[in-house]
Coordinates of C-alpha atoms in Angstrom, one line a residue:
M1 CA 113.2 55.6 152.3
N2 CA 115.4 53.9 154.6
K3 CA 113.0 51.1 156.4
V4 CA 115.6 49.7 160.0
P5 CA 118.5 52.0 160.7
I6 CA 121.1 49.3 159.8
Q7 CA 119.7 45.5 158.2
I8 CA 122.0 43.0 161.0
M9 CA 123.7 40.4 158.2
D10 CA 121.7 37.6 159.3
L11 CA 121.7 34.1 158.3
T12 CA 121.4 34.4 154.6
T13 CA 123.1 37.4 154.0
L14 CA 125.8 35.4 155.7
K15 CA 125.9 32.6 153.7
A16 CA 125.6 33.8 151.0
V17 CA 129.2 36.4 152.2
V18 CA 130.3 32.7 153.3
F19 CA 129.7 31.4 149.8
E20 CA 131.1 33.8 147.7
L21 CA 134.0 34.0 149.7
N22 CA 135.1 30.5 149.5
Q23 CA 134.8 31.2 145.8
E24 CA 137.3 34.5 145.9
I25 CA 139.6 33.0 148.4
V26 CA 139.9 30.0 148.9
P27 CA 142.9 28.9 148.9
S28 CA 144.8 31.5 149.7
R29 CA 148.0 32.3 152.6
F30 CA 147.1 34.2 155.6
E31 CA 149.5 37.4 154.8
N32 CA 148.9 40.7 157.5
A33 CA 146.1 41.6 159.6
Q34 CA 145.3 44.8 161.4
Q35 CA 142.5 46.5 164.1
I36 CA 140.8 49.5 163.2
D37 CA 139.0 49.8 166.0
S38 CA 137.9 47.5 169.3
H39 CA 135.7 45.2 168.0
T40 CA 136.7 45.3 164.2
I41 CA 139.7 43.7 162.2
Q42 CA 140.8 43.9 158.9
L43 CA 142.8 40.1 157.1
G44 CA 144.5 40.3 154.2
F45 CA 144.6 36.5 152.1
R46 CA 147.0 36.2 149.0
T47 CA 145.8 34.6 146.3
L48 CA 146.9 33.8 143.0
E49 CA 145.7 36.7 141.6
K50 CA 146.8 39.3 143.8
L51 CA 146.4 40.1 148.1
K52 CA 143.1 40.4 149.0
W53 CA 140.7 42.4 152.9
I54 CA 138.6 41.3 154.4
E55 CA 137.1 42.9 157.3
I56 CA 134.9 40.8 160.7
S57 CA 133.6 42.9 163.1
W58 CA 131.9 41.9 165.8
L59 CA 130.0 45.1 167.3
A60 CA 126.9 44.5 168.7
E61 CA 124.8 46.6 165.8
T62 CA 126.1 45.6 162.6
P63 CA 128.8 42.1 162.7
R64 CA 129.8 41.5 159.5
I65 CA 132.4 39.5 157.9
V66 CA 132.7 41.4 154.4
S67 CA 134.5 41.8 151.8
I68 CA 136.9 45.4 151.5
P69 CA 139.4 47.0 148.9
P70 CA 142.9 47.5 150.0
P71 CA 142.3 49.0 153.2
K72 CA 145.5 52.2 154.0
R73 CA 147.3 51.3 157.0
Y74 CA 146.1 51.1 160.2
G75 CA 146.2 49.5 163.5
E76 CA 148.8 47.3 162.8
K77 CA 150.6 46.9 166.3
S78 CA 147.4 46.5 168.0
T79 CA 147.4 43.5 170.0
L80 CA 144.8 41.4 168.6
A81 CA 146.5 42.1 165.4
K82 CA 150.5 41.5 166.5
Q83 CA 148.5 38.3 167.6
L84 CA 147.6 37.4 164.7
K85 CA 150.4 38.3 162.6
N86 CA 152.4 36.0 164.3
L87 CA 149.9 32.8 164.8
L88 CA 148.5 32.6 161.3
I89 CA 151.9 33.7 159.5
N90 CA 153.0 30.9 156.6
L91 CA 149.1 29.6 157.2
A92 CA 147.1 28.1 154.1
L93 CA 143.2 29.2 154.0
V94 CA 141.6 25.8 153.3
E95 CA 137.9 26.3 153.8
I96 CA 135.2 28.8 155.2
A97 CA 132.9 27.2 156.8
Q98 CA 129.4 27.2 157.7
T99 CA 126.4 25.5 158.9
G100 CA 122.9 24.8 159.0
F101 CA 121.5 28.3 160.4
E102 CA 123.8 29.2 162.8
R103 CA 125.5 32.1 162.8
I104 CA 129.0 30.8 163.6
V105 CA 131.6 31.0 160.2
R106 CA 135.1 28.9 160.8
F107 CA 138.1 29.9 158.9
K108 CA 139.8 26.4 159.3
L109 CA 143.8 26.8 158.4
S110 CA 146.7 24.7 157.8
S111 CA 150.7 24.7 156.9
R112 CA 149.2 24.1 153.2
P113 CA 145.7 22.1 151.2
G114 CA 145.2 18.6 152.1
K115 CA 147.1 19.1 155.3
E116 CA 145.8 19.1 159.3
I117 CA 143.3 21.8 160.5
E118 CA 146.4 23.8 162.9
K119 CA 144.4 26.7 163.9
E120 CA 140.7 28.0 163.4
L121 CA 139.7 31.5 163.5
I122 CA 135.7 31.8 164.5
V123 CA 133.9 34.3 163.7
E124 CA 130.0 34.2 165.7
L125 CA 127.8 36.6 164.3
M126 CA 124.6 37.1 167.3
G127 CA 124.3 40.0 167.3
R128 CA 124.9 42.3 171.5
H129 CA 126.9 38.0 171.1
S130 CA 129.4 38.4 168.3
N131 CA 132.8 37.9 169.1
I132 CA 136.0 36.9 166.9
L133 CA 138.7 33.9 168.8
L134 CA 141.4 32.2 167.3
I135 CA 141.7 28.2 169.0
N136 CA 144.0 25.7 167.7
R137 CA 144.0 22.1 167.0
T138 CA 142.3 20.6 170.2
G139 CA 140.4 23.5 170.7
K140 CA 142.0 25.6 172.9
I141 CA 141.0 29.4 172.6
I142 CA 145.0 31.4 172.1
T143 CA 143.0 34.4 171.7
L144 CA 139.9 36.2 171.1
G145 CA 138.6 39.8 170.5
K146 CA 136.1 39.8 174.1
Q147 CA 136.7 38.1 177.5
I148 CA 133.2 36.2 178.5
K149 CA 133.5 36.6 181.9
N150 CA 131.3 35.3 184.5
S151 CA 129.6 38.0 185.9
Q152 CA 129.1 38.6 182.0
S153 CA 127.4 35.1 181.6
R154 CA 127.3 32.3 183.9
L155 CA 126.2 30.3 180.2
R156 CA 129.2 30.5 177.9
P157 CA 131.5 32.0 180.5
I158 CA 134.9 33.1 177.7
G159 CA 139.3 34.0 178.0
T160 CA 142.1 33.0 176.7
G161 CA 142.8 29.0 177.6
D162 CA 140.4 27.8 177.5
I163 CA 138.5 25.2 175.2
Y164 CA 136.0 26.2 172.9
T165 CA 132.6 25.4 173.6
S166 CA 130.1 25.9 171.0
P167 CA 126.8 28.0 172.0
P168 CA 123.6 27.0 172.8
P169 CA 121.4 25.0 169.8
L170 CA 119.5 27.3 167.9
K171 CA 115.8 27.0 169.2
G172 CA 112.4 26.4 167.1
L173 CA 112.3 23.5 163.2
V174 CA 114.9 23.3 160.6
P175 CA 113.2 24.7 157.6
D176 CA 112.5 22.6 155.2
Y177 CA 112.1 23.3 151.5
F178 CA 110.1 20.0 151.0
E179 CA 107.5 20.5 153.6
S180 CA 104.1 20.5 152.3
F181 CA 101.9 24.2 152.6
N182 CA 99.8 22.8 155.0
S183 CA 102.5 21.7 158.0
W184 CA 104.1 25.1 157.4
K185 CA 101.4 27.4 157.8
E186 CA 100.2 24.5 161.4
N187 CA 103.5 25.1 162.8
I188 CA 103.3 29.0 162.0
C189 CA 99.4 29.2 163.5
L190 CA 100.5 26.2 167.0
V191 CA 100.4 29.0 169.2
P192 CA 98.2 32.3 168.5
S193 CA 100.7 35.7 168.1
S194 CA 100.9 37.8 165.1
F195 CA 103.5 36.9 162.6
K196 CA 106.6 37.7 162.9
N197 CA 106.7 36.9 167.0
S198 CA 105.6 32.9 165.1
L199 CA 107.7 32.9 162.8
K200 CA 110.3 33.4 164.2
N201 CA 109.7 31.6 167.1
T202 CA 108.8 28.3 165.3
Y203 CA 111.9 28.6 162.6
Q204 CA 115.3 28.8 162.6
G205 CA 117.4 31.2 160.2
I206 CA 114.1 33.7 160.6
S207 CA 115.5 37.8 160.9
P208 CA 112.9 41.1 160.9
A209 CA 114.9 41.3 156.9
L210 CA 113.4 38.3 156.1
T211 CA 110.2 38.3 157.8
L212 CA 109.3 41.4 156.3
Q213 CA 110.5 39.9 152.0
I214 CA 109.1 36.7 152.1
A215 CA 105.1 38.9 153.2
S216 CA 105.8 41.0 150.5
N217 CA 108.0 43.0 147.9
D218 CA 106.0 46.5 149.4
Y219 CA 107.5 47.7 152.6
K220 CA 104.5 49.1 153.7
D221 CA 102.2 46.1 152.4
A222 CA 104.8 43.6 154.5
I223 CA 104.4 45.1 157.9
N224 CA 100.8 45.4 157.3
I225 CA 100.9 41.1 156.7
I226 CA 103.9 41.0 159.7
N227 CA 102.1 42.3 162.1
Q228 CA 98.5 40.7 161.8
S229 CA 98.0 37.9 163.9
V230 CA 98.1 34.2 161.8
K231 CA 94.4 33.5 163.1
S232 CA 93.5 36.8 160.7
I233 CA 95.9 36.0 157.7
E234 CA 94.0 35.3 154.1
L235 CA 94.2 32.5 152.6
D236 CA 96.3 33.8 149.3
T237 CA 98.0 35.7 151.2
W238 CA 99.5 32.7 153.4
E239 CA 99.7 30.6 149.8
A240 CA 101.9 34.1 148.0
I241 CA 104.1 34.0 151.5
Y242 CA 104.6 30.3 151.3
K243 CA 105.4 31.1 148.1
K244 CA 108.3 33.2 148.7
W245 CA 109.3 31.2 151.5
K246 CA 110.1 28.2 148.8
E247 CA 112.2 31.2 147.3
W248 CA 114.0 31.4 150.5
L249 CA 115.5 28.0 150.9
L250 CA 115.8 27.3 147.0
D251 CA 118.3 29.4 146.8
L252 CA 119.9 28.6 150.0
K253 CA 119.9 24.6 148.5
N254 CA 121.6 26.5 145.0
N255 CA 124.2 28.5 147.0
N256 CA 121.7 31.2 143.9
Y257 CA 122.7 34.6 145.8
T258 CA 121.5 38.0 144.2
I259 CA 122.6 41.7 146.0
S260 CA 119.5 43.5 145.1
F261 CA 119.0 47.4 147.0
E262 CA 115.2 46.9 145.6
G263 CA 111.6 45.9 148.3
P264 CA 111.0 46.3 151.0
T265 CA 114.9 46.4 153.6
D266 CA 117.4 48.2 152.2
F267 CA 119.5 44.8 151.0
K268 CA 118.4 41.6 149.7
V269 CA 120.6 38.8 148.7
W270 CA 118.4 35.9 147.8
G271 CA 115.0 35.8 144.9
Q272 CA 116.9 37.6 141.7
R273 CA 118.0 35.6 138.6
K274 CA 121.8 35.7 138.3
S275 CA 122.1 38.3 135.5
K276 CA 126.4 38.1 133.5
A277 CA 126.0 42.1 132.8
N278 CA 125.2 43.1 135.9
N279 CA 125.8 40.7 138.5
P280 CA 127.8 43.4 142.1
K281 CA 130.0 41.2 144.6
I282 CA 128.1 40.6 147.4
G283 CA 131.2 40.7 149.9
N284 CA 132.1 44.9 148.1
S285 CA 128.0 45.8 148.1
L286 CA 128.0 45.1 151.3
S287 CA 131.2 46.6 152.4
I288 CA 129.7 49.6 150.6
Y289 CA 126.7 49.6 152.7
Y290 CA 128.4 49.2 155.9
S291 CA 130.4 51.7 155.8
N292 CA 128.0 54.2 154.9
K293 CA 125.6 53.3 157.8
I294 CA 127.9 53.2 160.2
V295 CA 129.6 56.9 159.3
E296 CA 125.5 57.7 159.3
R297 CA 125.0 56.5 162.5
K298 CA 128.6 58.5 163.7
I299 CA 127.2 61.8 162.1
N300 CA 124.0 61.6 162.8
S301 CA 124.2 60.6 166.9
I302 CA 127.5 64.1 166.8
R303 CA 124.6 65.9 165.7
E304 CA 122.6 65.9 167.8
K305 CA 125.7 66.0 170.2
L306 CA 126.7 69.1 168.9
K307 CA 122.8 70.4 168.6
Q308 CA 122.9 69.9 172.7
D309 CA 125.2 71.4 173.2
L310 CA 124.7 74.5 170.9
G311 CA 121.1 74.6 172.4
N312 CA 122.5 74.9 176.6
S313 CA 125.1 77.2 176.4
K314 CA 122.7 79.3 174.0
D315 CA 120.3 78.9 176.2
H316 CA 123.3 79.7 179.4
E317 CA 124.9 83.3 177.8
M318 CA 120.6 84.3 177.0
R319 CA 120.0 84.0 181.1
K320 CA 123.6 86.1 181.7
L321 CA 122.3 88.7 178.9
E322 CA 118.8 89.2 180.5
E323 CA 120.9 89.3 184.0
Q324 CA 123.0 92.5 182.3
E325 CA 120.1 93.9 180.8
L326 CA 117.9 93.9 184.3
L327 CA 120.9 95.9 185.8
I328 CA 121.3 98.4 183.2
Q329 CA 118.0 98.6 183.4
S330 CA 118.1 99.4 187.7
I331 CA 120.6 101.6 187.8
S332 CA 119.6 104.1 184.9
E333 CA 118.5 107.0 186.6
Y334 CA 122.7 108.0 187.6
L335 CA 121.3 110.9 185.2
T336 CA 118.5 112.2 187.0
M337 CA 121.0 111.9 189.8
Q338 CA 123.3 114.0 188.2
K339 CA 120.4 116.3 187.4
K340 CA 118.9 116.4 190.8
A341 CA 122.9 117.3 192.4
N342 CA 122.4 120.3 189.6
N343 CA 120.0 121.0 191.2
L344 CA 120.6 121.3 194.7
L345 CA 123.9 123.1 194.1
T346 CA 122.3 125.9 191.7
L347 CA 120.9 127.4 194.7
Q348 CA 120.8 131.0 195.2
S349 CA 122.1 130.1 198.3
P350 CA 122.5 126.0 199.4
T351 CA 122.6 124.5 202.5
K352 CA 125.5 122.1 203.8
K353 CA 122.4 119.5 204.8
Q354 CA 121.8 120.7 200.0
I355 CA 125.8 120.4 199.6
I356 CA 126.4 117.3 200.9
E357 CA 123.7 115.0 199.8
A358 CA 124.4 116.5 195.6
Q359 CA 127.6 115.2 196.7
R360 CA 126.7 112.0 197.6
L361 CA 124.6 111.9 194.6
F362 CA 127.4 112.6 192.3
K363 CA 129.3 110.2 193.5
E364 CA 126.9 107.5 193.5
A365 CA 126.3 109.1 190.1
K366 CA 129.5 108.1 188.9
R367 CA 129.7 104.9 190.7
K368 CA 126.7 103.8 188.1
K369 CA 127.6 105.1 185.3
R370 CA 131.0 103.1 185.3
S371 CA 129.5 100.2 186.1
R372 CA 126.2 100.7 183.6
E373 CA 130.0 100.6 181.0
S374 CA 130.5 97.6 181.9
I375 CA 127.8 96.3 182.2
L376 CA 127.5 98.3 178.5
N377 CA 130.6 95.9 177.3
R378 CA 129.4 92.3 178.7
V379 CA 126.4 92.7 176.8
K380 CA 128.9 93.3 174.0
F381 CA 130.6 90.5 175.1
Y382 CA 127.2 87.5 175.7
K383 CA 125.6 89.0 173.0
K384 CA 129.3 88.3 170.8
K385 CA 128.9 84.8 172.3
I386 CA 124.8 84.1 171.6
S387 CA 126.0 85.5 167.4
E388 CA 128.9 82.8 168.0
I389 CA 126.8 80.0 169.0
E390 CA 124.0 80.9 166.6
N391 CA 126.8 81.2 163.0
C392 CA 127.7 77.1 164.7
E393 CA 124.5 76.7 164.6
L394 CA 123.7 77.4 160.9
F395 CA 127.0 75.8 160.1
L396 CA 125.5 72.6 161.9
D397 CA 121.8 73.1 159.8
S398 CA 123.8 74.1 156.5
L399 CA 125.5 70.4 156.5
M400 CA 122.4 68.8 155.5
Y401 CA 122.6 70.2 151.9
G402 CA 125.4 68.4 150.3
V403 CA 125.9 68.7 147.0
N404 CA 126.8 64.7 146.1
E405 CA 129.4 64.2 149.3
A406 CA 130.5 62.2 150.2
N407 CA 130.0 60.6 153.1
E408 CA 133.2 60.3 154.9
N409 CA 133.2 64.2 154.2
K410 CA 131.0 65.2 156.0
L411 CA 131.7 63.0 158.5
D412 CA 135.5 65.7 158.4
S413 CA 133.6 68.6 158.1
I414 CA 131.0 68.3 161.5
I415 CA 134.5 66.9 163.1
E416 CA 136.3 69.8 162.6
L417 CA 132.8 72.1 163.5
K418 CA 132.6 69.5 166.7
E419 CA 136.2 70.9 167.1
E420 CA 135.4 73.5 166.3
V421 CA 133.0 74.1 169.5
E422 CA 134.9 72.4 172.1
E423 CA 137.8 75.2 172.1
Y424 CA 135.4 78.2 171.5
I425 CA 131.6 77.9 172.6
C426 CA 131.9 74.5 175.4
I427 CA 135.5 74.3 176.4
K428 CA 135.9 72.3 179.3
K429 CA 136.8 73.2 182.7
N430 CA 139.8 70.3 181.7
S431 CA 140.9 71.5 178.3
P432 CA 144.2 73.0 177.1
K433 CA 143.6 76.1 176.3
F434 CA 143.6 77.4 172.8
K435 CA 147.1 78.4 171.1
S436 CA 146.7 80.4 168.5
N437 CA 150.1 79.8 166.3
R438 CA 149.9 75.8 167.0
K439 CA 149.3 73.8 164.0
K440 CA 146.4 72.4 161.9
E441 CA 146.7 70.0 159.7
D442 CA 144.5 71.7 156.4
S443 CA 140.4 72.1 156.3
S444 CA 138.4 68.6 155.3
I445 CA 137.3 68.8 152.0
I446 CA 134.8 71.8 150.7
K447 CA 131.4 72.3 149.7
E448 CA 131.3 73.0 145.5
I449 CA 130.0 73.6 143.2
Q450 CA 130.7 74.7 139.3
S451 CA 129.1 78.0 138.5
P452 CA 127.8 79.0 134.3
S453 CA 131.2 79.5 133.3
G454 CA 132.6 76.3 134.9
L455 CA 134.0 78.3 137.7
K456 CA 134.5 76.6 141.4
I457 CA 132.5 78.5 144.3
Q458 CA 133.4 77.7 147.1
I459 CA 131.4 77.9 150.3
G460 CA 132.4 77.2 153.8
S461 CA 130.7 74.5 156.1
N462 CA 132.6 75.8 159.4
N463 CA 134.8 78.2 160.0
R464 CA 137.7 76.9 160.0
Q465 CA 136.6 76.0 156.6
N466 CA 135.0 80.0 156.3
E467 CA 138.4 80.9 156.9
F468 CA 140.8 78.3 154.6
I469 CA 138.5 79.6 151.3
S470 CA 138.6 83.5 152.4
L471 CA 142.0 84.1 153.9
R472 CA 144.2 81.3 153.4
K473 CA 143.2 79.8 149.9
G474 CA 141.6 82.8 148.6
K475 CA 143.8 84.9 145.8
K476 CA 143.7 88.7 144.2
G477 CA 140.9 88.8 141.8
D478 CA 138.9 85.7 143.4
L479 CA 135.5 87.3 145.5
W480 CA 134.2 87.2 148.7
F481 CA 129.6 86.5 149.4
H482 CA 128.4 87.2 153.4
A483 CA 124.8 87.8 154.0
Q484 CA 124.6 90.8 155.1
E485 CA 124.5 91.7 159.1
T486 CA 123.6 87.8 159.3
P487 CA 125.3 84.7 160.6
G488 CA 126.2 82.7 157.2
S489 CA 128.9 81.2 155.6
H490 CA 131.4 82.1 154.0
V491 CA 131.3 81.9 149.9
V492 CA 133.9 82.6 147.6
L493 CA 133.4 83.0 143.6
K494 CA 137.0 82.4 142.2
S495 CA 136.7 84.0 139.4
S496 CA 140.8 84.5 139.4
N497 CA 140.4 81.7 137.4
G498 CA 139.0 82.5 134.2
L499 CA 135.9 85.4 133.4
F500 CA 132.7 86.1 135.3
D501 CA 129.4 87.4 134.2
D502 CA 126.6 88.4 135.7
K503 CA 125.0 84.9 136.1
D504 CA 127.9 83.7 137.8
I505 CA 127.8 87.1 140.1
E506 CA 123.8 86.2 141.0
L507 CA 124.6 82.5 141.3
A508 CA 127.0 83.2 144.3
A509 CA 125.8 85.4 145.9
D510 CA 122.5 83.2 146.6
I511 CA 124.1 81.0 148.2
A512 CA 125.6 83.0 150.8
S513 CA 121.7 83.1 151.3
F514 CA 120.9 79.6 151.5
F515 CA 124.1 78.9 153.1
S516 CA 123.1 82.5 156.2
R517 CA 120.0 81.8 159.0
A518 CA 117.8 83.8 156.5
R519 CA 117.8 81.4 154.4
G520 CA 113.5 81.3 154.6
N521 CA 114.6 85.4 152.7
K522 CA 112.6 86.1 150.0
L523 CA 115.1 88.7 148.8
T524 CA 118.4 88.9 151.4
P525 CA 121.7 91.7 150.9
I526 CA 124.8 90.3 150.3
I527 CA 127.9 91.8 150.8
M528 CA 129.9 91.4 147.9
V529 CA 134.0 92.0 148.6
P530 CA 136.6 91.8 146.3
I531 CA 139.2 88.4 148.2
E532 CA 141.8 91.5 148.7
N533 CA 140.3 93.4 150.8
L534 CA 139.1 91.7 153.4
Q535 CA 141.0 91.7 157.3
R536 CA 141.1 88.4 159.8
I537 CA 139.8 90.0 162.7
S538 CA 142.5 89.3 165.6
G539 CA 140.9 87.3 168.6
S540 CA 137.9 86.6 167.5
L541 CA 136.7 82.9 165.8
P542 CA 139.0 82.1 162.6
G543 CA 137.4 83.0 159.3
T544 CA 135.9 86.3 161.7
V545 CA 136.9 89.2 159.0
R546 CA 136.2 93.3 158.9
H547 CA 136.7 94.1 155.1
R548 CA 136.9 97.7 153.4
G549 CA 133.9 98.9 150.2
G550 CA 132.3 96.0 148.9
K551 CA 128.8 96.6 146.8
V552 CA 125.4 95.3 147.6
L553 CA 123.6 92.5 146.2
W554 CA 120.3 90.6 146.7
G555 CA 119.8 86.6 147.0
K556 CA 117.2 84.4 146.3
A557 CA 117.8 81.4 148.9
E558 CA 115.7 80.1 146.3
R559 CA 117.0 79.3 143.3
A560 CA 120.0 78.1 145.1
A561 CA 118.0 75.2 146.5
K562 CA 118.4 73.2 143.8
Y563 CA 121.7 72.4 144.1
F564 CA 121.9 70.8 147.7
P565 CA 119.5 68.2 148.2
H566 CA 119.2 68.3 151.4
N567 CA 119.9 64.7 153.5

């Protein structure tokens, strides 16, 4: 379980990364830069062995410096990337400096090692005040990640051409390894408050993650301790915390950093002894951590927005349907009117007045009948729209169930679903009309597992994927499965690739049951059809098909659940 949504790169982590980078890319020569978004830059440095990349982000929620594998070429033409390439080309990175408990890192560059520093790339990792700045030898700012106007900060506005000034000095005492237990405890207890607040307000370099780490190795215990008043903490607990405090300071002093993903926080870079057998690179591990967390945040953000949009659209269509059904009830008396008119005309000697009344009744009944047919068409239309929305809701829910999928694949799938919803369900007034003949790239990576006989079983995660696996990539000999008369994913057993048996059929039917609205049922009727018997219904959503023939099987969703853990 994640203790916090995203653990920030605090002072301790920053020191660990800077120490590692000094060993890996100093000295090196600057070679390339690319900006992948408005708050993230990637820099390439050529060492004697190879080109190594680092990523610097000044995003308020996840400011960071991490090592990354060689990235795809992207964002080389951004203004900041072009400026850095022009200004730093052929300069050597001779030092990466970070002093004290400040979260400021200076990348110092000169023409070659031993020469005067010509440029400094300054990275300030300070939450919403994070930034990246390039200064020349006189301290003038040449370019930067974001301008800070007077209206945004009276204390320290920053812009191109200004002389760089450091942020205000840190408040609090400098942590000292040689400070006695009594002095340390007394300083923290000067102002009665919770332990986490007292520690943060007393000493420099304290983050929420570090506070948890020195409190206990167990998350629940750590939370309990840091929220206690400093006046109520027992002496033995104080002594245990002080011991951890000393371990932390000793590791900082000796640059003893090893990353671990166990304990009260998502990760920890101190307090472990180094091992030659298993000593992962801190920068690379953090790169994977932040990349996954950022993608997860994007997925959750899109999911919540989609859930809201689909819910609003469904409510709207339901109201329209109810209105039409009420109209149906109000005009259903046309048969009674016809009967009454017939009775008047079948009289032996109807009067002129009765004939006129019968004609009026016939005319009104005819009008109501026409209205009823029109309303029935609208009822059919709204029911179809509601069914399409429910199908998208099912896809959104099914994205929570994976087969060890990479987060990037999940993000691609949910973006595809988002595009479908925007094109077909929640169409915006200013959106261009969808053109059925427009070119689309191949679908994102398809969710699939292996059947007992070793054949692939593919599952559609949205309408486009349904069409992709069933109509575009389905081959003669493949078998198609779908929950009968209920929204669900297309499931394709790739039986064209080899021999299959009853176990393969059973698993495919169970999966079709699991990825349907009938997931909660003990048994679900599943239609199995040779894929060549499918035909696309034109004018409908992608993946909407009709079929010839087929066989009804019974699927058990609970049998398929073990293949798809909930994310």
